[in-house]
Amino acid sequence: MLIGVPAETVPGEKRVATVPAVVEKLVKLGFSVAVQSGAGDAANFADDTYRAAGAEVVPDAATLWSRADIVFKVRPPSPQEVGLMREGGMLVGFVWPAQNPELMQQLAARKATVLAIDALPRQLSRAQKMDALTSMAGITGYRAVIEAANAFGRFFNGQVTAAGKVPPAKVFIAGAGVAGLAAVGTAANLGAIVRANDTRAEVADQVKSLGGEFVKVDYEEEGSGGGGYAKVMSEGFQQAQRAMYAQQAKDADIIITTALIPGKPAPKLITADMVKTMQPGSVIVDMAAEQGGNCELTVPGQAVVRHGVTIVGYTDLASRLAKQSSTLYSTNLLRLAEELCKAKDGVVNVNMDDDAIRGLTVIKDGAITWPAPPPKLPAAPPQAKPAAAAPTAPKGHGHGAGEPMPGRSLAIIFGVCAVLFALVGLFAPASFLAHFTVFVLACFIGYMVIWNVTPSLHTPLMSVTNAISSIIAIGALIQVAPPVTGADASRPAQLILGLAVFGLALTAVNMFGGFAVTRRMLAMFRK
């Protein structure tokens, strides 16, 4: 089958659906690849690089659309492109079926099979390799910070210069999904003071791990809507959230908004009154501009100045890093092609029993199949049946599970142990008692030292080995301490001394080696 890659027709769109490195892998899967001439020019992929990778370069879009069995695209096709599409062909790319009902009807009329990469069930772990939304969101979050830095009139990081002290920029990020987290990490790496908020409480640790501070709304409500998105919150939560945003707007130099809810207009988080309270020269980057924007004063596709604040509403943030975004996007489509063509014979199989493929397929042979049913998530492991309750023993005849041991039984156990120790003391040689005492003390100290360490700091294996090392070290130190002179300078005493020194040496290697390895591991997490 022939995969066709046309040039994108949306003004300002620089991305291309397939790059030369991916073309080589598609050819190995058994496909033929045709690319429209100039399709990759804006992303710095020349026609010659596609030819060298094994693709055919087609001079115009009409020829490519009419010949291709499968079309890889970035943006949804225009009505003119749908008219060029061969009947019964396949389209793979961003479609946004909820926002484009007329496009869905046009594609269905062509008896097409359409796989919308934006409809991928993101909650499936095996679908992550095909998740183009995540790939593009990471790029847009990074680029949003770069655009903010370009429009901002100061350094991001604090500096002390001969001309005076420069405070660090304060950045507030509304929404800590994939794009928001990418923005948190980028702004923190540039040296800014970063704060972020999200309706999903579980992202707080992720914000902190990237160097940001999570700002919590003073209202208890869970905001996870499933599929990696947030849900529409209650009016009470929204009022508390607006109050928190108003406070942050007064203090922040830069605000980056990322809030989107699938199938709905972008929620208005930053009001015109909040913009008025910001310092002149501040910046707002509205990443939701394409869906109407999170700021009331956003103009989609433009950067405007309102009340002394620059409001950036660009809708092509991913396209502004065209080479990187094209590479990641084409890799996502390659992984999808691998799922569709597992036999590597160049023939696709749209398996509607596969939850990931079923979620992507919004039109199958002209029949609209969107929205897809919820994917079948793995069933929870069956819980073990509770054990039958043990019969209660009569009073004075033993004890049940969980009950304290009766005083009589405890006295018997202690009595037996006392007799055993008395026999050891009466008949064992004095040297044995000394060694036995050292062994018991070493075991006790090793247990108290190691087993009281926080479990998150040690694996079970590390705890056991460290306990053994502690026992060896304490016992060896006691044996090394007394001088071996006079009557004690016998061969057994010298042998014990030698073994103690040898044990100390091995234990030192284990302990200091553990410190060295731990230091290297911690260094991996330092900037």
Short mmCIF file of C-alpha atoms in Angstrom, two decimals:
data_model
loop_
_atom_site.label_atom_id
_atom_site.label_comp_id
_atom_site.label_asym_id
_atom_site.label_seq_id
_atom_site.Cartn_x
_atom_site.Cartn_y
_atom_site.Cartn_z
CA MET A 1 0.00 0.00 0.00
CA LEU A 2 1.12 3.57 -0.74
CA ILE A 3 1.38 6.10 2.10
CA GLY A 4 1.04 9.68 0.89
CA VAL A 5 2.35 12.71 2.78
CA PRO A 6 0.95 16.00 1.42
CA ALA A 7 2.15 19.49 2.26
CA GLU A 8 0.08 21.17 4.98
CA THR A 9 -2.22 23.89 3.64
CA VAL A 10 -3.09 25.73 6.88
CA PRO A 11 -1.33 29.15 6.79
CA GLY A 12 1.77 29.16 9.01
CA GLU A 13 1.83 25.40 9.54
CA LYS A 14 5.43 24.22 9.15
CA ARG A 15 5.16 20.62 10.32
CA VAL A 16 5.20 17.57 8.07
CA ALA A 17 3.62 14.21 8.91
CA THR A 18 6.66 12.05 8.08
CA VAL A 19 10.41 12.70 8.20
CA PRO A 20 13.13 10.88 6.18
CA ALA A 21 14.30 8.76 9.14
CA VAL A 22 10.77 7.39 9.53
CA VAL A 23 10.35 6.82 5.79
CA GLU A 24 13.11 4.20 5.95
CA LYS A 25 11.24 2.33 8.70
CA LEU A 26 7.91 2.52 6.85
CA VAL A 27 9.59 0.97 3.80
CA LYS A 28 10.84 -1.88 6.00
CA LEU A 29 7.23 -2.49 7.05
CA GLY A 30 6.41 -3.13 3.40
CA PHE A 31 4.84 0.24 2.52
CA SER A 32 5.64 2.52 -0.40
CA VAL A 33 5.91 6.21 0.54
CA ALA A 34 5.18 9.26 -1.61
CA VAL A 35 5.83 12.83 -0.40
CA GLN A 36 4.56 16.00 -2.03
CA SER A 37 7.40 18.19 -3.26
CA GLY A 38 8.26 20.86 -0.71
CA ALA A 39 6.20 19.26 2.08
CA GLY A 40 9.17 19.21 4.45
CA ASP A 41 10.90 22.43 3.41
CA ALA A 42 9.57 24.51 6.32
CA ALA A 43 10.79 21.85 8.78
CA ASN A 44 14.24 21.68 7.09
CA PHE A 45 13.64 18.34 5.37
CA ALA A 46 14.52 18.76 1.68
CA ASP A 47 13.08 16.63 -1.12
CA ASP A 48 16.47 15.00 -1.71
CA THR A 49 16.55 13.65 1.84
CA TYR A 50 13.21 11.94 1.24
CA ARG A 51 14.46 10.43 -2.02
CA ALA A 52 17.59 9.16 -0.27
CA ALA A 53 15.37 7.49 2.37
CA GLY A 54 13.40 5.62 -0.31
CA ALA A 55 10.38 7.87 -0.83
CA GLU A 56 8.94 9.05 -4.13
CA VAL A 57 8.57 12.83 -4.46
CA VAL A 58 5.28 13.80 -6.17
CA PRO A 59 5.01 17.23 -7.79
CA ASP A 60 1.47 18.24 -6.71
CA ALA A 61 -1.21 17.50 -4.12
CA ALA A 62 -3.83 16.27 -6.60
CA THR A 63 -1.59 13.47 -7.84
CA LEU A 64 -0.63 12.44 -4.32
CA TRP A 65 -4.19 12.39 -2.89
CA SER A 66 -5.56 10.42 -5.87
CA ARG A 67 -2.82 7.78 -5.71
CA ALA A 68 -2.34 7.27 -1.98
CA ASP A 69 -4.04 4.37 -0.21
CA ILE A 70 -3.21 5.97 3.16
CA VAL A 71 -2.68 9.69 3.78
CA PHE A 72 -0.62 10.88 6.76
CA LYS A 73 -1.46 14.46 7.76
CA VAL A 74 -0.93 16.83 10.66
CA ARG A 75 -3.87 19.25 10.47
CA PRO A 76 -7.44 18.17 9.57
CA PRO A 77 -7.95 18.19 5.78
CA SER A 78 -9.73 21.07 4.09
CA PRO A 79 -12.90 20.45 1.99
CA GLN A 80 -10.74 20.81 -1.13
CA GLU A 81 -8.37 18.10 0.10
CA VAL A 82 -11.28 15.80 0.95
CA GLY A 83 -12.46 16.26 -2.65
CA LEU A 84 -9.07 15.10 -3.92
CA MET A 85 -9.07 11.99 -1.71
CA ARG A 86 -9.60 8.67 -3.47
CA GLU A 87 -12.83 6.92 -2.57
CA GLY A 88 -12.36 4.24 0.07
CA GLY A 89 -8.95 5.60 1.12
CA MET A 90 -7.58 5.96 4.63
CA LEU A 91 -6.69 9.15 6.51
CA VAL A 92 -4.47 9.28 9.61
CA GLY A 93 -3.91 12.52 11.51
CA PHE A 94 -5.56 15.10 13.76
CA VAL A 95 -9.29 15.30 12.96
CA TRP A 96 -11.02 16.58 16.15
CA PRO A 97 -14.36 14.91 15.37
CA ALA A 98 -16.28 16.77 18.09
CA GLN A 99 -15.26 20.15 16.68
CA ASN A 100 -15.58 19.21 12.99
CA PRO A 101 -18.93 17.47 12.37
CA GLU A 102 -19.12 18.74 8.76
CA LEU A 103 -15.67 17.32 8.00
CA MET A 104 -16.78 13.97 9.40
CA GLN A 105 -19.77 13.91 7.05
CA GLN A 106 -17.57 14.82 4.05
CA LEU A 107 -15.10 12.04 4.85
CA ALA A 108 -17.91 9.53 5.38
CA ALA A 109 -19.32 10.46 1.96
CA ARG A 110 -15.96 9.44 0.43
CA LYS A 111 -16.36 6.01 2.12
CA ALA A 112 -13.06 6.70 3.88
CA THR A 113 -11.55 5.02 6.92
CA VAL A 114 -10.33 7.73 9.30
CA LEU A 115 -8.01 7.24 12.25
CA ALA A 116 -8.02 10.38 14.40
CA ILE A 117 -4.80 10.47 16.39
CA ASP A 118 -6.47 12.91 18.81
CA ALA A 119 -9.09 10.26 19.72
CA LEU A 120 -6.52 7.79 21.07
CA PRO A 121 -7.56 6.29 24.45
CA ARG A 122 -4.71 7.78 26.45
CA GLN A 123 -5.49 5.75 29.58
CA LEU A 124 -4.18 2.61 27.86
CA SER A 125 -0.51 2.15 28.72
CA ARG A 126 0.24 0.42 25.40
CA ALA A 127 -1.14 3.45 23.55
CA GLN A 128 1.48 5.84 24.93
CA LYS A 129 3.88 5.22 22.04
CA MET A 130 1.19 6.50 19.64
CA ASP A 131 0.13 9.47 21.81
CA ALA A 132 0.77 12.45 19.55
CA LEU A 133 -1.20 14.75 21.87
CA THR A 134 1.38 14.21 24.59
CA SER A 135 4.27 14.66 22.15
CA MET A 136 2.91 17.95 20.86
CA ALA A 137 1.90 19.18 24.33
CA GLY A 138 5.44 18.76 25.62
CA ILE A 139 6.75 20.86 22.75
CA THR A 140 4.11 23.59 23.14
CA GLY A 141 4.81 23.86 26.89
CA TYR A 142 8.50 24.37 26.20
CA ARG A 143 7.86 26.87 23.41
CA ALA A 144 5.39 28.84 25.55
CA VAL A 145 8.17 29.62 28.03
CA ILE A 146 10.49 30.65 25.20
CA GLU A 147 7.82 33.00 23.81
CA ALA A 148 7.28 34.42 27.29
CA ALA A 149 11.03 35.01 27.69
CA ASN A 150 11.09 36.76 24.32
CA ALA A 151 8.28 39.13 25.32
CA PHE A 152 9.50 39.65 28.89
CA GLY A 153 11.81 42.56 29.57
CA ARG A 154 14.07 40.99 32.21
CA PHE A 155 16.16 37.95 33.05
CA PHE A 156 14.40 34.81 34.22
CA ASN A 157 17.07 34.00 36.81
CA GLY A 158 18.13 36.32 39.60
CA GLN A 159 21.53 37.93 39.20
CA VAL A 160 23.87 40.13 41.21
CA THR A 161 25.81 42.47 38.95
CA ALA A 162 28.05 45.49 39.42
CA ALA A 163 25.09 47.61 38.30
CA GLY A 164 22.76 46.17 40.91
CA LYS A 165 20.69 43.15 41.89
CA VAL A 166 18.16 41.59 39.50
CA PRO A 167 15.37 39.56 41.15
CA PRO A 168 14.24 36.29 39.52
CA ALA A 169 11.07 36.29 37.43
CA LYS A 170 7.91 34.90 39.00
CA VAL A 171 6.05 32.51 36.72
CA PHE A 172 2.56 31.15 37.40
CA ILE A 173 1.29 28.23 35.30
CA ALA A 174 -2.45 27.49 35.24
CA GLY A 175 -2.88 23.82 34.43
CA ALA A 176 -0.26 21.16 35.10
CA GLY A 177 -0.95 18.59 32.41
CA VAL A 178 1.75 17.53 29.98
CA ALA A 179 2.11 21.03 28.52
CA GLY A 180 2.02 22.68 31.93
CA LEU A 181 4.64 20.34 33.38
CA ALA A 182 6.89 20.98 30.38
CA ALA A 183 6.51 24.71 31.04
CA VAL A 184 7.27 24.22 34.76
CA GLY A 185 10.49 22.36 34.00
CA THR A 186 11.64 24.85 31.35
CA ALA A 187 10.94 27.95 33.46
CA ALA A 188 12.59 26.41 36.54
CA ASN A 189 15.67 25.50 34.49
CA LEU A 190 15.89 29.12 33.35
CA GLY A 191 16.04 30.17 37.00
CA ALA A 192 12.55 31.57 37.56
CA ILE A 193 10.43 31.15 40.67
CA VAL A 194 7.69 28.84 39.38
CA ARG A 195 4.24 28.23 40.84
CA ALA A 196 1.58 26.03 39.26
CA ASN A 197 -2.00 24.99 39.90
CA ASP A 198 -4.22 22.21 38.61
CA THR A 199 -7.60 20.78 39.53
CA ARG A 200 -6.02 17.30 39.73
CA ALA A 201 -4.38 16.89 43.12
CA GLU A 202 -2.17 14.02 41.95
CA VAL A 203 0.04 16.34 39.86
CA ALA A 204 1.30 18.24 42.91
CA ASP A 205 4.27 15.89 43.39
CA GLN A 206 5.13 16.14 39.69
CA VAL A 207 5.21 19.94 39.88
CA LYS A 208 7.52 19.80 42.92
CA SER A 209 9.83 17.26 41.26
CA LEU A 210 10.37 19.68 38.35
CA GLY A 211 11.35 22.56 40.63
CA GLY A 212 7.99 24.28 40.98
CA GLU A 213 5.65 25.04 43.87
CA PHE A 214 2.10 23.69 43.75
CA VAL A 215 -0.53 26.27 44.70
CA LYS A 216 -3.64 24.61 46.06
CA VAL A 217 -7.15 26.02 45.77
CA ASP A 218 -8.80 26.37 49.17
CA TYR A 219 -11.68 24.10 48.19
CA GLU A 220 -11.85 20.31 48.39
CA GLU A 221 -12.94 18.74 45.10
CA GLU A 222 -11.29 16.15 42.84
CA GLY A 223 -10.76 17.41 39.28
CA SER A 224 -9.58 14.34 37.36
CA GLY A 225 -11.88 13.70 34.42
CA GLY A 226 -10.21 10.54 33.09
CA GLY A 227 -8.11 10.06 29.98
CA GLY A 228 -5.49 12.50 31.21
CA TYR A 229 -7.86 15.49 31.16
CA ALA A 230 -9.50 17.60 33.83
CA LYS A 231 -13.25 17.80 34.32
CA VAL A 232 -15.58 20.78 34.64
CA MET A 233 -15.53 21.85 38.28
CA SER A 234 -18.40 23.00 40.49
CA GLU A 235 -19.30 26.66 40.83
CA GLY A 236 -17.97 26.74 44.39
CA PHE A 237 -14.58 25.45 43.28
CA GLN A 238 -14.46 27.91 40.38
CA GLN A 239 -15.09 30.86 42.70
CA ALA A 240 -12.28 29.77 45.02
CA GLN A 241 -10.05 29.20 42.00
CA ARG A 242 -10.74 32.69 40.61
CA ALA A 243 -9.85 34.23 43.97
CA MET A 244 -6.54 32.33 43.98
CA TYR A 245 -5.79 33.33 40.35
CA ALA A 246 -6.52 36.99 41.19
CA GLN A 247 -3.95 36.83 43.98
CA GLN A 248 -1.36 35.17 41.76
CA ALA A 249 -1.93 37.69 38.95
CA LYS A 250 -0.94 40.54 41.26
CA ASP A 251 2.32 38.82 42.16
CA ALA A 252 3.36 37.06 38.94
CA ASP A 253 5.51 38.50 36.16
CA ILE A 254 4.48 35.78 33.68
CA ILE A 255 1.30 33.70 33.50
CA ILE A 256 1.06 30.64 31.23
CA THR A 257 -2.38 29.07 30.83
CA THR A 258 -2.94 25.55 29.51
CA ALA A 259 -6.48 24.62 30.63
CA LEU A 260 -8.53 22.67 28.07
CA ILE A 261 -11.49 20.31 28.38
CA PRO A 262 -12.16 18.01 25.38
CA GLY A 263 -15.14 19.04 23.28
CA LYS A 264 -15.73 22.28 25.19
CA PRO A 265 -14.53 25.89 24.83
CA ALA A 266 -11.49 26.77 26.89
CA PRO A 267 -12.50 27.90 30.41
CA LYS A 268 -11.96 31.60 31.17
CA LEU A 269 -9.46 31.69 34.02
CA ILE A 270 -7.86 35.13 33.67
CA THR A 271 -10.36 37.99 33.58
CA ALA A 272 -9.79 41.50 32.26
CA ASP A 273 -9.80 42.80 35.85
CA MET A 274 -6.98 40.39 36.73
CA VAL A 275 -4.96 41.66 33.76
CA LYS A 276 -5.37 45.23 35.03
CA THR A 277 -3.80 44.27 38.37
CA MET A 278 -0.63 42.87 36.75
CA GLN A 279 2.54 44.93 36.63
CA PRO A 280 3.26 46.77 33.35
CA GLY A 281 5.62 44.67 31.24
CA SER A 282 4.14 41.39 32.46
CA VAL A 283 3.36 38.61 29.99
CA ILE A 284 0.50 36.13 29.54
CA VAL A 285 0.96 33.18 27.17
CA ASP A 286 -2.42 31.61 26.43
CA MET A 287 -1.83 28.08 25.15
CA ALA A 288 -5.59 27.51 24.85
CA ALA A 289 -6.00 30.34 22.32
CA GLU A 290 -7.07 27.98 19.52
CA GLN A 291 -10.14 26.98 21.58
CA GLY A 292 -11.04 30.56 22.55
CA GLY A 293 -8.38 31.14 25.19
CA ASN A 294 -8.17 31.04 28.98
CA CYS A 295 -7.81 34.83 29.14
CA GLU A 296 -10.72 37.12 28.28
CA LEU A 297 -8.43 39.47 26.32
CA THR A 298 -6.66 36.84 24.21
CA VAL A 299 -6.71 37.35 20.44
CA PRO A 300 -6.12 33.92 18.80
CA GLY A 301 -3.06 33.89 16.57
CA GLN A 302 -1.73 37.26 17.75
CA ALA A 303 0.32 38.88 20.48
CA VAL A 304 -1.44 42.00 21.78
CA VAL A 305 -0.77 44.51 24.56
CA ARG A 306 -3.61 45.26 26.96
CA HIS A 307 -3.22 47.46 30.06
CA GLY A 308 0.57 47.25 29.66
CA VAL A 309 0.51 43.42 29.63
CA THR A 310 1.61 41.43 26.56
CA ILE A 311 -0.91 38.65 25.86
CA VAL A 312 0.48 36.00 23.51
CA GLY A 313 -2.25 33.99 21.79
CA TYR A 314 -0.24 32.08 19.20
CA THR A 315 -1.98 28.94 17.90
CA ASP A 316 1.11 27.46 16.23
CA LEU A 317 3.47 26.91 19.15
CA ALA A 318 4.33 23.35 18.09
CA SER A 319 4.86 24.52 14.52
CA ARG A 320 7.43 27.04 15.75
CA LEU A 321 9.65 24.06 16.55
CA ALA A 322 8.81 22.38 13.26
CA LYS A 323 11.76 20.01 12.96
CA GLN A 324 11.43 18.64 16.49
CA SER A 325 7.64 18.38 16.43
CA SER A 326 7.63 16.74 12.98
CA THR A 327 10.14 14.14 14.17
CA LEU A 328 8.11 13.23 17.25
CA TYR A 329 4.77 13.25 15.43
CA SER A 330 6.04 11.05 12.60
CA THR A 331 7.39 8.60 15.18
CA ASN A 332 3.93 8.39 16.76
CA LEU A 333 2.42 7.60 13.34
CA LEU A 334 5.14 4.99 12.75
CA ARG A 335 4.15 3.19 15.96
CA LEU A 336 0.54 3.25 14.79
CA ALA A 337 1.59 1.82 11.42
CA GLU A 338 3.38 -0.99 13.25
CA GLU A 339 0.16 -1.82 15.10
CA LEU A 340 -1.84 -1.76 11.85
CA CYS A 341 0.68 -3.85 9.92
CA LYS A 342 2.01 -6.48 12.32
CA ALA A 343 2.77 -8.86 9.44
CA LYS A 344 5.14 -6.27 7.90
CA ASP A 345 3.67 -6.92 4.46
CA GLY A 346 2.53 -3.38 3.68
CA VAL A 347 -1.16 -4.19 4.24
CA VAL A 348 -3.07 -2.57 7.13
CA ASN A 349 -5.62 -4.32 9.31
CA VAL A 350 -7.96 -2.02 11.24
CA ASN A 351 -8.76 -4.38 14.10
CA MET A 352 -11.89 -3.08 15.80
CA ASP A 353 -11.40 -5.58 18.63
CA ASP A 354 -8.22 -3.75 19.65
CA ASP A 355 -9.19 -1.05 22.17
CA ALA A 356 -6.48 1.37 21.02
CA ILE A 357 -7.31 1.00 17.30
CA ARG A 358 -11.05 1.09 18.02
CA GLY A 359 -10.65 4.36 19.89
CA LEU A 360 -8.68 5.91 17.03
CA THR A 361 -11.12 4.81 14.32
CA VAL A 362 -13.76 7.52 13.98
CA ILE A 363 -14.93 6.41 10.50
CA LYS A 364 -14.73 2.85 9.14
CA ASP A 365 -15.47 2.33 5.42
CA GLY A 366 -17.74 5.37 5.35
CA ALA A 367 -19.62 4.55 8.59
CA ILE A 368 -19.08 6.99 11.46
CA THR A 369 -17.94 4.98 14.50
CA TRP A 370 -17.22 7.92 16.80
CA PRO A 371 -17.47 8.13 19.75
CA ALA A 372 -15.89 4.82 20.67
CA PRO A 373 -17.10 2.81 23.67
CA PRO A 374 -14.94 3.04 26.79
CA PRO A 375 -11.89 0.76 26.54
CA LYS A 376 -11.86 -2.44 28.53
CA LEU A 377 -9.41 -1.73 31.32
CA PRO A 378 -7.68 -4.68 33.07
CA ALA A 379 -9.87 -6.22 35.72
CA ALA A 380 -8.78 -5.85 39.33
CA PRO A 381 -7.13 -9.01 40.71
CA PRO A 382 -9.61 -11.18 42.62
CA GLN A 383 -9.43 -10.72 46.34
CA ALA A 384 -8.61 -13.73 48.47
CA LYS A 385 -11.54 -15.19 50.33
CA PRO A 386 -11.44 -14.35 54.03
CA ALA A 387 -10.29 -17.27 56.13
CA ALA A 388 -12.90 -18.93 58.26
CA ALA A 389 -12.88 -17.66 61.79
CA ALA A 390 -11.04 -19.98 64.14
CA PRO A 391 -13.24 -21.45 66.87
CA THR A 392 -12.90 -19.60 70.11
CA ALA A 393 -10.98 -21.64 72.62
CA PRO A 394 -12.51 -22.10 76.04
CA LYS A 395 -11.21 -19.76 78.67
CA GLY A 396 -7.97 -20.98 80.16
CA HIS A 397 -7.17 -23.34 77.24
CA GLY A 398 -4.94 -21.34 74.85
CA HIS A 399 -5.57 -18.08 73.03
CA GLY A 400 -6.89 -17.01 69.63
CA ALA A 401 -5.14 -15.02 66.89
CA GLY A 402 -4.66 -11.39 67.78
CA GLU A 403 -5.34 -11.94 71.49
CA PRO A 404 -2.62 -11.23 74.07
CA MET A 405 -0.74 -14.26 75.33
CA PRO A 406 -2.03 -15.39 78.73
CA GLY A 407 0.27 -14.68 81.68
CA ARG A 408 0.66 -18.38 82.44
CA SER A 409 2.00 -19.22 78.97
CA LEU A 410 4.35 -16.22 79.02
CA ALA A 411 5.74 -17.30 82.41
CA ILE A 412 6.36 -20.84 81.12
CA ILE A 413 8.31 -19.55 78.07
CA PHE A 414 10.47 -17.24 80.19
CA GLY A 415 11.07 -20.05 82.66
CA VAL A 416 12.27 -22.43 79.95
CA CYS A 417 14.61 -19.75 78.53
CA ALA A 418 15.99 -19.03 82.02
CA VAL A 419 16.74 -22.75 82.57
CA LEU A 420 18.52 -22.96 79.19
CA PHE A 421 20.67 -19.91 80.00
CA ALA A 422 21.44 -21.35 83.45
CA LEU A 423 22.62 -24.64 81.90
CA VAL A 424 24.80 -22.68 79.42
CA GLY A 425 26.30 -20.70 82.30
CA LEU A 426 27.01 -23.78 84.40
CA PHE A 427 28.56 -26.06 81.80
CA ALA A 428 29.84 -23.85 78.93
CA PRO A 429 33.45 -22.59 79.08
CA ALA A 430 34.05 -18.96 80.01
CA SER A 431 35.35 -18.06 76.52
CA PHE A 432 32.10 -19.29 74.95
CA LEU A 433 30.05 -17.06 77.25
CA ALA A 434 32.09 -14.02 76.24
CA HIS A 435 31.64 -14.73 72.53
CA PHE A 436 27.95 -15.54 72.98
CA THR A 437 27.38 -12.25 74.81
CA VAL A 438 29.12 -10.32 72.03
CA PHE A 439 27.00 -12.10 69.40
CA VAL A 440 23.71 -11.29 71.16
CA LEU A 441 24.67 -7.65 71.66
CA ALA A 442 25.79 -7.30 68.04
CA CYS A 443 22.51 -8.79 66.77
CA PHE A 444 20.49 -6.45 68.99
CA ILE A 445 22.43 -3.32 67.99
CA GLY A 446 22.37 -4.27 64.31
CA TYR A 447 18.61 -4.76 64.46
CA MET A 448 17.97 -1.46 66.26
CA VAL A 449 20.24 0.53 63.93
CA ILE A 450 19.16 -0.85 60.55
CA TRP A 451 15.54 -1.90 60.96
CA ASN A 452 14.61 1.55 62.33
CA VAL A 453 15.74 3.26 59.11
CA THR A 454 12.88 4.69 56.99
CA PRO A 455 11.78 1.89 54.62
CA SER A 456 11.81 4.20 51.57
CA LEU A 457 15.57 4.66 51.99
CA HIS A 458 16.45 0.96 51.89
CA THR A 459 15.45 -2.03 49.90
CA PRO A 460 14.98 -5.24 51.95
CA LEU A 461 18.24 -6.63 50.54
CA MET A 462 20.17 -3.50 51.57
CA SER A 463 18.67 -3.65 55.06
CA VAL A 464 19.74 -7.25 55.57
CA THR A 465 23.27 -6.79 54.22
CA ASN A 466 23.76 -3.65 56.32
CA ALA A 467 22.53 -5.46 59.40
CA ILE A 468 25.02 -8.27 58.79
CA SER A 469 27.78 -5.70 58.28
CA SER A 470 26.86 -4.02 61.57
CA ILE A 471 26.96 -7.34 63.42
CA ILE A 472 30.37 -8.21 61.93
CA ALA A 473 31.79 -4.75 62.63
CA ILE A 474 30.69 -4.63 66.28
CA GLY A 475 31.84 -8.19 67.01
CA ALA A 476 35.16 -7.67 65.26
CA LEU A 477 35.85 -4.41 67.10
CA ILE A 478 35.31 -6.08 70.46
CA GLN A 479 37.68 -8.91 69.52
CA VAL A 480 40.34 -6.51 68.25
CA ALA A 481 40.19 -4.19 71.25
CA PRO A 482 41.96 -6.33 73.95
CA PRO A 483 45.75 -6.62 73.43
CA VAL A 484 46.99 -10.13 72.68
CA THR A 485 49.90 -10.51 75.13
CA GLY A 486 51.16 -12.96 77.72
CA ALA A 487 49.08 -16.07 78.21
CA ASP A 488 46.48 -14.85 75.67
CA ALA A 489 49.10 -14.77 72.90
CA SER A 490 48.23 -18.33 71.91
CA ARG A 491 47.60 -19.53 68.42
CA PRO A 492 43.74 -19.58 68.88
CA ALA A 493 43.81 -16.00 70.18
CA GLN A 494 45.98 -14.87 67.28
CA LEU A 495 43.65 -16.65 64.84
CA ILE A 496 40.62 -14.89 66.36
CA LEU A 497 42.46 -11.55 66.08
CA GLY A 498 43.32 -12.24 62.43
CA LEU A 499 39.73 -13.19 61.59
CA ALA A 500 38.46 -10.06 63.34
CA VAL A 501 40.80 -7.80 61.35
CA PHE A 502 39.83 -9.58 58.11
CA GLY A 503 36.12 -9.18 58.96
CA LEU A 504 36.62 -5.48 59.65
CA ALA A 505 38.35 -5.02 56.29
CA LEU A 506 35.52 -6.69 54.36
CA THR A 507 32.89 -4.74 56.29
CA ALA A 508 34.71 -1.46 55.59
CA VAL A 509 34.70 -2.22 51.87
CA ASN A 510 30.94 -2.89 52.00
CA MET A 511 30.15 0.23 54.03
CA PHE A 512 32.35 2.73 52.20
CA GLY A 513 31.42 1.19 48.85
CA GLY A 514 27.76 1.68 49.76
CA PHE A 515 28.38 5.34 50.56
CA ALA A 516 30.21 5.83 47.25
CA VAL A 517 27.45 4.19 45.20
CA THR A 518 24.75 6.17 47.04
CA ARG A 519 26.62 9.42 46.39
CA ARG A 520 26.83 8.67 42.68
CA MET A 521 23.12 7.83 42.54
CA LEU A 522 22.16 11.08 44.30
CA ALA A 523 24.41 13.05 41.95
CA MET A 524 22.29 11.87 39.02
CA PHE A 525 19.36 13.88 40.37
CA ARG A 526 21.26 17.12 40.92
CA LYS A 527 21.15 19.88 38.31
#
